[in-house]
Amino acid sequence: MRVNAALAFAVCLAPAAAIFQDDAYHIDFHYALLGYPKSEATFFHKPYAASKASLLYTVSENGTIGAINPKDGALVWRSDRGISGNGHLRAGEDQDMVISAVGNRIAAWSASDGRIVWEHSIDGAIAEDLEILEQEDGISNSDAKDAIVLVAHGSSGVKRLDGKTGRVKWTFDDTSGDIPFQTSSSPTTIYYISLHSPLLGGGSKIRVTSLSPITGKKLDSYTLSSEGEVYTKENILFAGANTAAPILAWTDKAHKVLKVNIIGTKGVSIFNTPTSESIESIILHAPRKVNSLPHFLAEYQTATGHSAEVYHVDLKTNAVSQAYKLPPLKGRGTFATSTTDANVYFTRITSDEVSVVASVTDGVLGKWAVNGSPSLTGAYPVHGVAEVVVKGNSASAIRSAALFSNGQWALIRNSEIAWNRPEFLSGTISAVWAQLPEEESLAQQLEEEHHQDVFSAYIHRVQRHLRDLEHFPAWLQNLPNRILGSVTGQSDSSTIEEIQHDTFGFHKLVISATEKGRLSALDVGSQGKIVWSIDLHQFAPGAAITRPSLKAFRGFVEVKDPSLTSPLFINSTTGSQVFSEQAHNQWLPSLDQETLVTYKLSEGELQGFLGTEPTTQPVWIFTPPPGEKIVRYTARPAKDPVASIGKVLGDRRVLYKYLNPNLVLVTAVAEAGRRASVYLVDSASGQLLHAASHYGVDVSRSIPSTFSENWFSYSLTLDSASKASRGHQLVVSELFESPLPDDRGPLGDSANSSTVLPTGEAAKPHVISQSFQIPEEISHMTVTQTRQGITSRELIVTLPSSNSIVGIPRGVIDPRRPVGRDATAQEQSEGLVKYAPMILFDPKWHLNHEYEVAGIKNVITSESGLESTSLVFAYGKDIFGTRVAPSFTFDVLGNGFNKKQMLLTVAALFVGVLFVAPLVRRKQINSLWTVPQ
Amino acid sequence: MRTSIFALAPLASAASAARFILHIPNTPLVNPSSLLSTTHATLQSSGAPLDSYITRSNSFNFNNVSVGSYLATIHSRDYAFEPLRIDVTLEEVVEGSGDQREKVAAWQTFIGNEWDNKGESRGEGGNGLVIEAQPRIPKVYYQERAGFSPLSFLKNPMILMGLFTLIMVFGMPYLMDNMDPETKAEFEEMQKKGVMGSGNTNTAQQIQNFDLASWMAGKTDTPPSGTSPAPQSQGKKRG
């Protein structure tokens, strides 16, 4: 009841603009990403046995398990990001669940909706492999099928988990010290494959241990002499999982021979690989289905092309023979295996063609030329899965989901690219706003004019206008369409592409860099369209980019990474490299004009230096009290326009804001006393302006903070030792020059003041703080930005536990809210309401509305062309972008303005005038001619 | 010293690890089977919160919960749930026996209130306790766009006042005209007496200006108060 009342209260005091139903999904976009799918754990599977359509399941390189609708590429469900990247995912035939093993956590997920069926965690070890026990004593189990888990990195062994409950049925402990590699099952036996390293170095022997599926007892064990070839796990190509005849294949370092062993037998078949070109890698593709034909395909990748050979296994004689070869093709490609009943088909996917062959003979059943898509230009498929429909002797339809080398995960339906998911964007760790080329060039031109004398500037301007005239016919031609589109309300689709017509400045480019070293540009105004995307490694061969950081300059971005010796400069509109001299010519920080102070955190203290680069001689040092450790510092943004230097009170007096561009908020924590302290430091002088401490804080949780204008905020998690209240707190502090209205503090009217040479206590601000209890932890916070700073601001907080981004109106967190009494009429006129100790996040404040934005690391905001609107871009695991208008869109007609109705009203009035005009005229004439009585 | 504490910590937690289930019942408000798979519950005490996702049976399983007092929050995209306080304690089964068992107790709790301010109890028991978590209200993310509707237009007090004046100015003369002469006369008489219109002020004025002398003299005429009904005379002229 009280919760309801509080929520109702929160709704009452929320004047901020929420998202309109018709704006949602139009002004914002969301890439619900999984990450790069892993090849061995991606498959098509029916979510339940009677289902007609199958879903595409995968576990990604960051351990996220997800299901994709193969029709449109939409995410059906996904799990939380896994604890480790080493994930496995399997689905038993006709099962309504998929079983995953990520790190030490084994879980069964409901295949159709992603709910957990059971969970099991292994103590002190990590799951190395996972298999489903399809058959038991040759009989297919129709109930929940059991899972076989291979554990390693700690205690090694094999466990059998019950398919219904996840309980351990038996455990086989391996104490031999071998390196566990994989498990495989045949209808009667479970094979446990490990690498047995001899004491005296050299290669490893492959040891195969067979276990009883019922008891888990060891039945037999033998070793294969593979010392010459196998050194690490990577040398083993394949250990067949769940095929009728499980096979084990390995190769030597030079990829000269292919050795195949049928698990359960000791014989090794040796094949020579094609010798025409040196082979870079060999990949084996075999069907996973139990009752499929025991055929497999060996794919050979060379530097320039790829080829393949198909092998057949004779179950009676336990012999492996080569059936046929697939011709070598130039360029990269990949193969996928699919089964229909017992038949096995191999699909060859290259960047321009998809073809299907049956495993029995080498006749091509179907071939489709792939219509290229701009998002896949220059990329080749890395790995894929396919579903084939075969009628008679030809394949009538095919769909294959392939991961391309540029990080796009695409589905090729026959010859069309049905969809592509930009999975490379997952794991973005740095992003900056860049300006579009048109704006750039205009800005440059204007600057040029600015610096010339009046006459030549005028000529330049006329010339520029004449040049602009060439766009005029096209613009004129387009005008009727635009007007018509605007009236009928279908304007978006046509104008989104035309970034040139961006009158409102919503189309801003965001350049983002991922932890894999991929740099992309997204247009936030047009649903996050990827303008370009490049691999940074092409400009820096040999470097392994893992933590790129970006900085935007006019027309280009600077990329820095620990593995790069010198920063890279990338053109922000084309994605091509700009050489550093050129970059420096375009823009140089005007060092000689202003003195810069830079600061950095080193050895637990914050040090300020003169100049752009830290030198050995710090100008000032800020050291926290003993026992405290600086965890974070937040500076006021460099571009933070302030519309008014004071706050007008209800009685028309003014409280002057303390506006100092050099403010830095330092957060420090101390284990002892569970104390979190914030310090406000002037970065020009190093002077401490304000300090506050909080006790009973859980210092292991993050303390995000942000700074804008004359106020800052931070959020804390209260410790369990705190008796007063529990949960999370949001603290907001506002800085004023003086506690008294109409007073500018001790500085008074003095025209000049210096923070470097302060006169006594003069420069200290008057701080008003209020703290609020909030229901969820905040992981990151930032503030909206607008062009002039007239629009009221919104505090944008990221809530990791509910996967959302919330914009808290500034009025709600105003520290001047009256405490313990109702607001007076004057305070009400300022928009202040009575203080309430808690802020419940109103669903209408959620910027992400029904999207679930997972794993957000950072949110960046930018001004748009309109004063009312601020652009928001969030990145991390997912990508999300929107625009917010904290004081409503007062400077643009929204979708709520009915243009049709307006036109109809004008037309109706016109008709009315036509009718009334003669009447009025007659009356006027009559009044002139009648004699007044 | 510190290392010994750390060495003991896992032992202690292993010795006292409670397990319980948060379950979402089927209520008229929500069918819990329709909740998304991202619905999850967190237990927050110190350090990283314990996290559990919704299972097929509409519940959240918590295993290995060590002794402490926890704030349980259920995060769902579509519904807001009430926060709970869950305490895990060790209690002796029989006093003095030394045999300790985990005890789990759950209450309602209120954000922004003291931690000891507990609400209704939501269950109490040993290991395997099932605690019901109630969804409270659906989350509405969208704002309704105030479209044009004639009714809302009419509801505006300014418009209503304007309309009323319009009716009075134009409607009254016609009304007066259409009355039959008798009623009209009666009406006029009534207005003269001041029952209609600004009757109240009229009476007040009458009392104020009460002429005692003339009343004593037995005058029967109504006093000529300044409020002669002007619109009436206008209406007459027009007609």
Tab-separated table of C-alpha atoms in Angstrom, chain A residues 129 147 173 184 212 272 282 361 652 686 692 765 801 845 879:
chain	number	residue	atom	x	y	z
A	129	ASP	CA	33.138	-30.103	-22.498
A	147	ALA	CA	24.121	-34.453	-19.843
A	173	ASP	CA	37.406	-38.899	-11.144
A	184	SER	CA	32.144	-38.384	-26.714
A	212	SER	CA	29.952	-47.242	-18.522
A	272	ASN	CA	47.930	-36.970	-46.936
A	282	ILE	CA	42.164	-27.926	-41.296
A	361	THR	CA	28.185	-38.461	-54.022
A	652	ARG	CA	12.476	37.323	-7.573
A	686	GLY	CA	44.682	21.983	-6.458
A	692	ALA	CA	31.927	15.039	2.618
A	765	PRO	CA	31.351	27.529	-2.454
A	801	SER	CA	20.037	-5.077	-12.510
A	845	TRP	CA	11.442	7.968	-16.876
A	879	ILE	CA	24.153	-0.555	-28.147
